[in-house]
XYZ file of C-alpha atoms in Angstrom:
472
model
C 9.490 -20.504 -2.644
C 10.131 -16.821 -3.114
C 10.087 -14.533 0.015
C 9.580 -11.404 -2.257
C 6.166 -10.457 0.384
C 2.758 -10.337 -1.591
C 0.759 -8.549 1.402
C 1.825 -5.763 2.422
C 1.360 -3.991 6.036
C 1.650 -0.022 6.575
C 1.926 1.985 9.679
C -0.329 4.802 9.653
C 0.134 8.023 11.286
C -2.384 10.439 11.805
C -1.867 13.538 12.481
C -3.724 16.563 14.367
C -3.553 20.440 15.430
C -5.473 21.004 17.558
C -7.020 24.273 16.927
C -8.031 22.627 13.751
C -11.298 20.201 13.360
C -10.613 17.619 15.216
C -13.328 15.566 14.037
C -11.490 15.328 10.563
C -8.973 12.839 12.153
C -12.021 10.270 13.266
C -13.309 10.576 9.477
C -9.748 10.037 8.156
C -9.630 7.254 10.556
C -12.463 5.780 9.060
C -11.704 6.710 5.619
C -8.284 4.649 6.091
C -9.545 1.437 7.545
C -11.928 1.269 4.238
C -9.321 2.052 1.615
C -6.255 -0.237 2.647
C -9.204 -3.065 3.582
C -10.611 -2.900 -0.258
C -6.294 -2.857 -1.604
C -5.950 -5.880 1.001
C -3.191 -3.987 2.809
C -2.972 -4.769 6.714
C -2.590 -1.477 8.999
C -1.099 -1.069 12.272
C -2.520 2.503 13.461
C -3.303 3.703 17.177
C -6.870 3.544 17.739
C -9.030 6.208 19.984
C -8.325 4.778 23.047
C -4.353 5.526 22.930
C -4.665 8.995 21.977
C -7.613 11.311 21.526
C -9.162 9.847 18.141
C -6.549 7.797 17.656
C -4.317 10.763 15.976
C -0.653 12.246 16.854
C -0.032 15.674 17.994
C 1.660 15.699 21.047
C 5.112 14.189 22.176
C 3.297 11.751 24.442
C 1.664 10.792 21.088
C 4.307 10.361 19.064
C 5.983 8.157 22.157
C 2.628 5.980 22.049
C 2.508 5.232 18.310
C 6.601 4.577 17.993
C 6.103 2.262 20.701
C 2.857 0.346 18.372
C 5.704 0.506 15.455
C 8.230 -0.826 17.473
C 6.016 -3.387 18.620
C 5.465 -4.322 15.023
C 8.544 -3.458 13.241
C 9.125 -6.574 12.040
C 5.946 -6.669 9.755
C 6.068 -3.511 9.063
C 7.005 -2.565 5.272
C 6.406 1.455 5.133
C 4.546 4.106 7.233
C 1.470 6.116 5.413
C 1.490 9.718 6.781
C -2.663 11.083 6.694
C -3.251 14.630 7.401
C -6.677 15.704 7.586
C -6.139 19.198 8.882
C -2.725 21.432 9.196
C -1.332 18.604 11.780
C 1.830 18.835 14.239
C 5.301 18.409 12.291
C 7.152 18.239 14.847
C 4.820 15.431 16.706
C 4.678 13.183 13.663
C 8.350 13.556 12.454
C 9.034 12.391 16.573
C 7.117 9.521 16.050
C 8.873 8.412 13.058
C 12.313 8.910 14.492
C 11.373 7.101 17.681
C 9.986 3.844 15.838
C 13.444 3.204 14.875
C 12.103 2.212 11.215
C 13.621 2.431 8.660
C 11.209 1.724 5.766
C 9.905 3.847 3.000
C 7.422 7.136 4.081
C 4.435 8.313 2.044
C 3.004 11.728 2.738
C -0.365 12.678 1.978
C -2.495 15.594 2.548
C -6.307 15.913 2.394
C -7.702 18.642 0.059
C -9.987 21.823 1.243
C -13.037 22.404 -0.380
C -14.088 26.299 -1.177
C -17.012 25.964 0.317
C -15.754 24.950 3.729
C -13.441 27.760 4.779
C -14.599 28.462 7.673
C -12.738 28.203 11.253
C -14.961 24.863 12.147
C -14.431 23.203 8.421
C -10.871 24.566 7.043
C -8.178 22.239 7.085
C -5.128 24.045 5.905
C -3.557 20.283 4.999
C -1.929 22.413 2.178
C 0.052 23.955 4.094
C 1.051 21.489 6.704
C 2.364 19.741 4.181
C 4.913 21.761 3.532
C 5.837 22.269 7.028
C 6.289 17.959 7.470
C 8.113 17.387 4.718
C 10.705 20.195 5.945
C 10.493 18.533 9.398
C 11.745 15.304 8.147
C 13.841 16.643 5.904
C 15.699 17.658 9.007
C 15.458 14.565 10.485
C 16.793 13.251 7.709
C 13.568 10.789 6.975
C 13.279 10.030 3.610
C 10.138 9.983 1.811
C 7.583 9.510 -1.053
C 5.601 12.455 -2.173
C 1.747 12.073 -3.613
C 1.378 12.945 -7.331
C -1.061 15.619 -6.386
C 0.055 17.781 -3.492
C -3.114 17.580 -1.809
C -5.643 14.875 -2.441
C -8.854 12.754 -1.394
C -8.126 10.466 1.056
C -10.954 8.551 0.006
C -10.289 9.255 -4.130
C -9.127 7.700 -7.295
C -6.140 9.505 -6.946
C -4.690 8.490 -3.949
C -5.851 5.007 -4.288
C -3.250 4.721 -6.916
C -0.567 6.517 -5.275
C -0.838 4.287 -2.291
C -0.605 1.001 -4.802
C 2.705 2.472 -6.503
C 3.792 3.190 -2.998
C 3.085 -0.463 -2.086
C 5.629 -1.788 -4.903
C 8.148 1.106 -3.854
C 8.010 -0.889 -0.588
C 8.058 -4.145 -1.646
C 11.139 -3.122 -3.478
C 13.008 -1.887 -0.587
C 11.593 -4.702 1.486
C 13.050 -7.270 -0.668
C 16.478 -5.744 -1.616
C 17.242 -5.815 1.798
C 18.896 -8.965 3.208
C 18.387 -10.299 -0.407
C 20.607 -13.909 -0.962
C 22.248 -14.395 -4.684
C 23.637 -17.525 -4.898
C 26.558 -17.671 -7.496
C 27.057 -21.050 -8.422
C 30.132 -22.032 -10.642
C 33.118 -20.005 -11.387
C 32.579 -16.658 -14.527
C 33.292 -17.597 -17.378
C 36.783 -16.719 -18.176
C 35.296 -14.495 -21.783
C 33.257 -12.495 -19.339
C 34.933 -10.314 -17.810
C 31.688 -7.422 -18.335
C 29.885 -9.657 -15.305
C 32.449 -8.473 -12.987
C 31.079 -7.401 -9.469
C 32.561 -6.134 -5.735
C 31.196 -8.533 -2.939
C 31.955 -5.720 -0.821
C 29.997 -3.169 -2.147
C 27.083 -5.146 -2.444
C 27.776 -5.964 2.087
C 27.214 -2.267 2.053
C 23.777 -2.669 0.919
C 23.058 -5.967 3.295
C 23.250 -7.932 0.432
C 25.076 -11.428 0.780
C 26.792 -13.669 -2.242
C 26.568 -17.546 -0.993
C 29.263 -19.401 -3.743
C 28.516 -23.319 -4.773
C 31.513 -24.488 -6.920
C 29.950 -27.069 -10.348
C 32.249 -29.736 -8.549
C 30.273 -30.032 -6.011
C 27.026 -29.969 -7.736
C 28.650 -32.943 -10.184
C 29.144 -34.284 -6.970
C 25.605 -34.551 -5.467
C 23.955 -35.108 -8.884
C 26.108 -38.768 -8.760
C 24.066 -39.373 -5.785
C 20.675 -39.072 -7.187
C 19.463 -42.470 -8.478
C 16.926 -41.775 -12.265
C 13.714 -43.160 -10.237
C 13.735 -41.083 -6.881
C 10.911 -39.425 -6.318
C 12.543 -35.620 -6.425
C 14.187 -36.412 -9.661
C 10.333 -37.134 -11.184
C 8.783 -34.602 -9.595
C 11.005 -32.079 -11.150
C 11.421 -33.745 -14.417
C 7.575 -32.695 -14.541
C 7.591 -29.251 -13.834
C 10.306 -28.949 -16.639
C 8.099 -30.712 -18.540
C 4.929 -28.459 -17.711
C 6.986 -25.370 -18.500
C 7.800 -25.843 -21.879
C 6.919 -28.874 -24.428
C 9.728 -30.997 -24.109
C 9.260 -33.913 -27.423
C 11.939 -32.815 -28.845
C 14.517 -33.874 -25.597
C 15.995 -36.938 -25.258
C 14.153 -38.620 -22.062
C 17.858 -39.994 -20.641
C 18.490 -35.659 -20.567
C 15.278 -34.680 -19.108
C 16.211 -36.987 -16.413
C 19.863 -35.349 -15.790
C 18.174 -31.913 -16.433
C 16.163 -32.983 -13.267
C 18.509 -34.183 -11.147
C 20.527 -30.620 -11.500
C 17.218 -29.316 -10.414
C 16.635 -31.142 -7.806
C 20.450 -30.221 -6.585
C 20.447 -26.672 -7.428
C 16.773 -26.614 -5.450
C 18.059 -27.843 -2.115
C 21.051 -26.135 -1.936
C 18.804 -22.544 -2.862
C 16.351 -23.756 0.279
C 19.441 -24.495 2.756
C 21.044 -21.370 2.035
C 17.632 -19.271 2.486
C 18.533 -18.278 -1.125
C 16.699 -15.334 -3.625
C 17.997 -15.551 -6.377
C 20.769 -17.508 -8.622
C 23.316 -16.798 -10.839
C 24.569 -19.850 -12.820
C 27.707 -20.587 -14.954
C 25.767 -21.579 -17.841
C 28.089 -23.113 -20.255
C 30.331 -24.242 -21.385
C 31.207 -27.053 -17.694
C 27.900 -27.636 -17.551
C 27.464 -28.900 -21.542
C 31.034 -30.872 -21.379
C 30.403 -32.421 -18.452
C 26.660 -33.476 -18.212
C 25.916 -32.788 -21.657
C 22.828 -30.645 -20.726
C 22.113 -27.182 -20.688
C 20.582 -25.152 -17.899
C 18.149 -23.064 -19.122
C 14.697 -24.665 -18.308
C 15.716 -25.052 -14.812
C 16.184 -21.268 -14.568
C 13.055 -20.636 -16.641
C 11.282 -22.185 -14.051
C 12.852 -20.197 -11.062
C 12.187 -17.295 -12.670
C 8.497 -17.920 -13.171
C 8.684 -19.090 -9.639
C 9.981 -15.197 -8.662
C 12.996 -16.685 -7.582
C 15.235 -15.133 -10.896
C 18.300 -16.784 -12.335
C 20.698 -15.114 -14.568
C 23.200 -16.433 -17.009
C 27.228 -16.663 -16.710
C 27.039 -16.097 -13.304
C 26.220 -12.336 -13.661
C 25.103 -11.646 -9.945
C 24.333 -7.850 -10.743
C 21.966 -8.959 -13.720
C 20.305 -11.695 -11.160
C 19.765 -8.965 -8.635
C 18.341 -6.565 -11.073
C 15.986 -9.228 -12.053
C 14.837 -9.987 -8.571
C 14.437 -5.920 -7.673
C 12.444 -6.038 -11.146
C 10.112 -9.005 -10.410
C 9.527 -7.433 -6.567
C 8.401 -4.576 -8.147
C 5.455 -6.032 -10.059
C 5.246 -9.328 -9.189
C 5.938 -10.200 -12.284
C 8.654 -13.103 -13.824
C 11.630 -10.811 -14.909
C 14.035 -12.157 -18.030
C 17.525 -11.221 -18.233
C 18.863 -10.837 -21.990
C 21.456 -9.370 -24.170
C 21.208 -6.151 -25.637
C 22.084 -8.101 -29.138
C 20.886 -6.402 -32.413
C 19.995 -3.556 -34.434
C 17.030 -3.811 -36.183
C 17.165 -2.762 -39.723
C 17.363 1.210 -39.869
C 15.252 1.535 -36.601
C 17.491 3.242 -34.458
C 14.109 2.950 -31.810
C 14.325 -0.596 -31.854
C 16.617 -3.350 -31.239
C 16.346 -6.727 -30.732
C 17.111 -8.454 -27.155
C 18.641 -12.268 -26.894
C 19.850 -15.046 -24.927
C 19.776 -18.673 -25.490
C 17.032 -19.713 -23.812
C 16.186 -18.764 -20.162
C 13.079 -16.320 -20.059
C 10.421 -17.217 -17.869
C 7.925 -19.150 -19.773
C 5.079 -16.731 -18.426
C 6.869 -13.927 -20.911
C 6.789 -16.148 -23.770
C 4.657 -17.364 -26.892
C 5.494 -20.463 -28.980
C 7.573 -21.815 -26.766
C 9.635 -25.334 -26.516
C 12.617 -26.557 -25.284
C 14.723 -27.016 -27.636
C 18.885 -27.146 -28.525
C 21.125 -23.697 -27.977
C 22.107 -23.311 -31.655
C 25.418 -20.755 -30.900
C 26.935 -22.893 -28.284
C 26.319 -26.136 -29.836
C 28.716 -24.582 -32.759
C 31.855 -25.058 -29.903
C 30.536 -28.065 -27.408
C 28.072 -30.158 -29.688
C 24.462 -29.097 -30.312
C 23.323 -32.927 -28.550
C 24.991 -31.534 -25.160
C 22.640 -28.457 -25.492
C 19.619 -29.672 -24.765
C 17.229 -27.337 -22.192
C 16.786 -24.203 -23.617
C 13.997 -22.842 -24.329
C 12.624 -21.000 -27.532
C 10.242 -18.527 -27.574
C 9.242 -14.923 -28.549
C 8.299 -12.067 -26.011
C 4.946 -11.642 -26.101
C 4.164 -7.826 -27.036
C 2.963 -5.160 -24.200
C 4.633 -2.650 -22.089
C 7.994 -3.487 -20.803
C 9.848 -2.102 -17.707
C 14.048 -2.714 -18.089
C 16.442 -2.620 -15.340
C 20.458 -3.090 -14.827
C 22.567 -3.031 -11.258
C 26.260 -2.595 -11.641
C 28.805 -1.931 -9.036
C 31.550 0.269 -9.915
C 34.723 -0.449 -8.303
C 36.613 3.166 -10.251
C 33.894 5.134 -7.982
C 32.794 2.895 -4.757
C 29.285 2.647 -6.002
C 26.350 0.928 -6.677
C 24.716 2.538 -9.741
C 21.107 1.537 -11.964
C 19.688 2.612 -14.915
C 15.612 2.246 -15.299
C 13.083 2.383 -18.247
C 9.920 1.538 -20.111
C 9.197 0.871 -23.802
C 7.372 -1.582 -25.534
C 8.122 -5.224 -26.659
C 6.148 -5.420 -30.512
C 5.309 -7.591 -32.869
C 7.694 -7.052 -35.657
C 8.704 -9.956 -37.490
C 12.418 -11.689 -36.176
C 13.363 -14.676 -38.094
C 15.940 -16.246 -35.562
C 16.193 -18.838 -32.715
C 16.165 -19.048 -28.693
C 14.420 -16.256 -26.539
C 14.117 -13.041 -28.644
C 12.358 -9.790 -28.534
C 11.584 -6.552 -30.511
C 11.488 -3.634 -28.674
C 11.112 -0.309 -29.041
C 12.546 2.225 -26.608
C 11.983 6.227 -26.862
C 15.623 7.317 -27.763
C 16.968 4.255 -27.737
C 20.565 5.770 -29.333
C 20.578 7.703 -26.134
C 20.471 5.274 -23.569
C 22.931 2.703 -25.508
C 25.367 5.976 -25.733
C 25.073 6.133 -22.019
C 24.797 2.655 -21.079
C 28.350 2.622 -23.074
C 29.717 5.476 -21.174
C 28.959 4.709 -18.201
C 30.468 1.150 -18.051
C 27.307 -1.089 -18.034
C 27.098 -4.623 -18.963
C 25.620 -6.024 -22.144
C 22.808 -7.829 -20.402
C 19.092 -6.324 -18.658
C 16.692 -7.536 -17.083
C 13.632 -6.768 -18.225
C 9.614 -7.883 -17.607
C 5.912 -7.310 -18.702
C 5.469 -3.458 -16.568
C 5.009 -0.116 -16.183
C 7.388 0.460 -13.233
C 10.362 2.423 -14.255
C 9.163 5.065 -11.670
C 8.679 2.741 -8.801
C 12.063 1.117 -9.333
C 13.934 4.884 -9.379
C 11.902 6.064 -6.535
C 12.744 2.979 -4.656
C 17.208 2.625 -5.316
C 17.324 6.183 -4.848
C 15.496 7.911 -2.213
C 15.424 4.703 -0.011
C 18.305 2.049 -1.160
C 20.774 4.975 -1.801
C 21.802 3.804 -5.402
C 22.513 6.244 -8.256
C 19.782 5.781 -10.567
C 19.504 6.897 -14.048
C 15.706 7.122 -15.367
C 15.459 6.993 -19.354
C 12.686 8.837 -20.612
C-alpha cells in the first residue's frame, strides 16, 4: 500500500499588530476553518482561549503555538501563514523557529479594500508582507509565496494557491525517508543508470538491495495453488487482458509477485527498481512488466534496469498529483517534428495511462532471449492530455543531486509500433534534449497525466535543496 499521504494537515499561524483591527484575526479565523474544511485539509491552529483570538503577536504567543506544533509535528505536513492586518514578523517568524519544523511555509496576505482606509478598517497586510518574508529570510525559513501578493482569504485565488501548496507538501512529505528497493544487479549495458548511495543518505533517502538469487529462491517455495499466488495472478489479470499468455506463465508471473510483494511490505518499501531482463527471461522465462504496471497504478512506482533515480523521479512525480507515473525512454524522432518525439519502453506503464492495452510478448528482447520467455508486458498507447515529465540524477563530478521538470502534451498522432508508446509534444523540445545531453542525464523520464511542473520545481528546490531545471 503506498504511504505517499492523501490528507493533508497544515499548521496555521495567525498573525496580529496590535494597533491594527484586531477583529480581522477572529474573521480570518473563521474564514480558515471554512476553506481548508470544504479542500478536506485538517488544521492544527491555536484557538481564542490560548491567545487573544487565537492569533500570534507576542513572544509568549509564538512560545504557545510552537508548543501546539510541536505537539503535532508528527502530522504535520506544512504551516499556512494568514495575515489579516500588518501582523508581528518577528512574533510569527519565532513561532516557526521554535516548532522545530521543518516542512514547507506558505505566506499569504489579505487584500485592503479602497473603501476601508480608515484607522478602524485598514489592514496594511501589503506591507507586512514584505516585512515576514524578510524576517524569515533571516531565519533562514524557507517558503512558498502566493501568486498574487495580496489576496482573499476567502477567494478563488487563494483557494488554488493553497491546493498547489498542498502537492508542494505532499512532495516534500514523501521524498523524505522515501525506501527504493533495488532488486537485482544493473545490467552490465547500462552504465547511464548509474547512481551514488551516498548522495541520495544526504537527502534521507535509503536503497534496500534484494539480489534475483534470492528471489529464484523464494519463488521455488511457492506451490501453483496457494492462495497468494491466485490472488495475484488476478490482479495481473484485471490489469491488462491476458488471452494471449500462456496460463503455466501467468502462474510464475504471480508467484514473482507475490515474492517481490512481501519483501516491498517487510522492508517498509516505496518504490522498486527491477533488473528487468535479461536473468529474469533466462531463468523463469517471464518478463516483469505487468507486475510493475500494477505497482505503479498502485502509487508504489517501479522502474526498469534497476534505474533507482528514474524510480524515485517517478514516485516524487506520482506524490505530486496522485497520479500513476510511467518511466520511458526518450526513443524517437518523429518525422520532421523537431516538437515531438516519441517515448518507449517495453511494456511497464501503469495501465491507468493507457488505451488498448494487453499483455502481450516484448518484441526487442525476444530478438536475444526468445520471444516465448517474454511474456508480461504490456502494450498500449498513452492516452492524449497534458503531461508533466520529471528526471533525478545524482552527479558524482559535482556532489549533487540535480532534476529537470516540464509539461507538454501527449497527442494523438498516429505511431505504428509495439509495447508502451507515446507522442508528445514539448515547447522547444531541441532545447531541452541539448541540455538534457549536456548536462549528463539519463535516457529515461518519468512522466504522468499533469500539470505540475511548477509544484515539482518549487518543491526540490526551495525545500529538498536539489538543483532544478524548469523547461518552459
Amino acid at each position: 500500500m503506498s504511504r505517499i499521504p492523501q490528507q493533508l494537515t497544515m499548521g496555521v499561524v495567525i498573525g496580529n499588530r496590535g494597533f491594527f483591527p484586531s477583529y480581522l484575526v477572529a474573521e480570518a479565523r473563521e474564514q480558515a476553518i471554512a476553506l481548508f474544511g470544504r479542500l478536506g485539509i485538517n488544521t492544527i491552529m491555536l484557538d481564542p482561549s490560548q491567545t487573544e483570538l487565537g492569533g500570534v503577536e507576542t513572544r509568549q504567543d509564538a512560545k504557545a503555538c510552537a508548543e501546539l506544533f510541536r505537539a503535532h509535528r508528527d502530522s504535520i505536513h506544512g504551516v499556512v501563514v494568514l495575515l489579516p492586518n500588518f501582523g508581528d514578523e518577528k512574533a510569527i517568524a519565532e513561532t516557526l523557529r521554535l516548532s522545530g519544523l521543518n516542512v514547507p511555509v506558505l505566506v499569504q496576505a489579505e487584500e485592503d479594500n479602497l473603501d476601508k482606509m480608515g484607522l478602524a478598517t485598514r489592514r496594511d497586510s501589503f506591507c507586512g508582507k514584505i516585512s515576514l518574508c524578510n524576517n524569515l529570510r533571516q531565519y533562514g525559513i524557507p517558503f512558498t509565496l502566493t501568486t498574487q501578493h495580496v489576496c482573499a482569504l476567502n477567494g478563488e485565488v487563494f483557494a488554488q494557491d493553497l491546493q498547489r501548496f498542498e502537492q508542494v507538501c505532499r512532495v516534500v512529505s514523501s521524498m523524505r525517508g522515501v525506501r527504493v528497493g533495488a532488486i537485482g544487479a544493473r545490467p552490465a549495458g547500462f552504465n547511464t543508470v548509474r547512481y551514488s548511495e551516498k548522495l541520495l543518505e544526504r537527502l534521507g533517502i535509503a536503497v534496500e538491495t534484494l539480489d534475483l538469487s534470492e528471489v529464484f529462491t523464494r519463488i521455488k517455495t511457492l506451490r501453483d495453488d496457494d492462495i497468494r499466488v491466485d490472488e495475484k495472478r488476478r490482479i495481473l489479470i484485471d490489469n491488462a487482458d491476458a488471452s494471449r499468455i500462456p496460463a503455466d506463465k501467468l502462474v510464475t508471473m504471480a508467484k514473482l509477485f507475490v515474492v517481490i510483494s512481501e519483501w516491498v511490505v517487510a522492508n517498509d518499501i516505496d518504490t522498486t527498481a527491477i533488473q528487468c531482463w535479461t536473468s529474469l527471461q533466462e531463468n523463469l522465462g517471464i518478463n516483469v512488466c505487468s507486475i510493475m504496471s500494477v505497482m505503479s497504478g498502485q502509487l508504489m512506482p517501479s522502474a526498469c534496469e534497476v534505474d533507482v533515480m528514474g524510480a524515485l523521479s517517478m514516485y516524487a512525480l506520482a506524490s505530486s498529483n496522485m497520479n500513476p507515473a510511467s518511466i520511458a525512454d526518450w526513443n524517437n524522432n518523429f518525422g520532421d517534428e523537431r516538437d515531438k518525439c516519441v517515448l518507449f519502453h517495453c511494456g511497464n506503464f501503469a495501465a491507468e495511462s493507457l488505451e488498448s492495452l494487453h499483455m502481450g510478448t516484448a518484441d526487442i528482447i525476444g530478438t536475444t532471449v526468445g520471444k516465448e520467455n517474454t511474456c508480461g508486458a504490456v502494450h498500449g498507447r498513452l492516452k492524449s492530455g497534458p503531461l508533466t515529465y520529471f528526471r533525478l540524477s545524482t552527479d558524482d563530478l559535482t556532489g549533487e543531486i540535480k532534476a529537470y521538470v516540464g509539461q507538454g502534451q501527449s497527442v494523438d498522432d498516429p505511431l505504428d509500433t509495439v509495447g508502451c508508446r507515446a507522442v508528445i509534444q514539448v515547447p522547444h523540445l531541441e532545447n531541452l534534449l541539448n541540455w538534457i545531453c549536456r548536462n549528463g542525464f539519463e535516457h529515461h523520464v518519468a512522466m504522468n497525466h499533469s500539470a505540475s511542473a511548477e509544484i515539482l520545481y518549487e518543491a526540490f528546490t526551495r525545500y529538498l535543496g536539489v538543483s532544478t531545471y524548469l523547461h518552459r
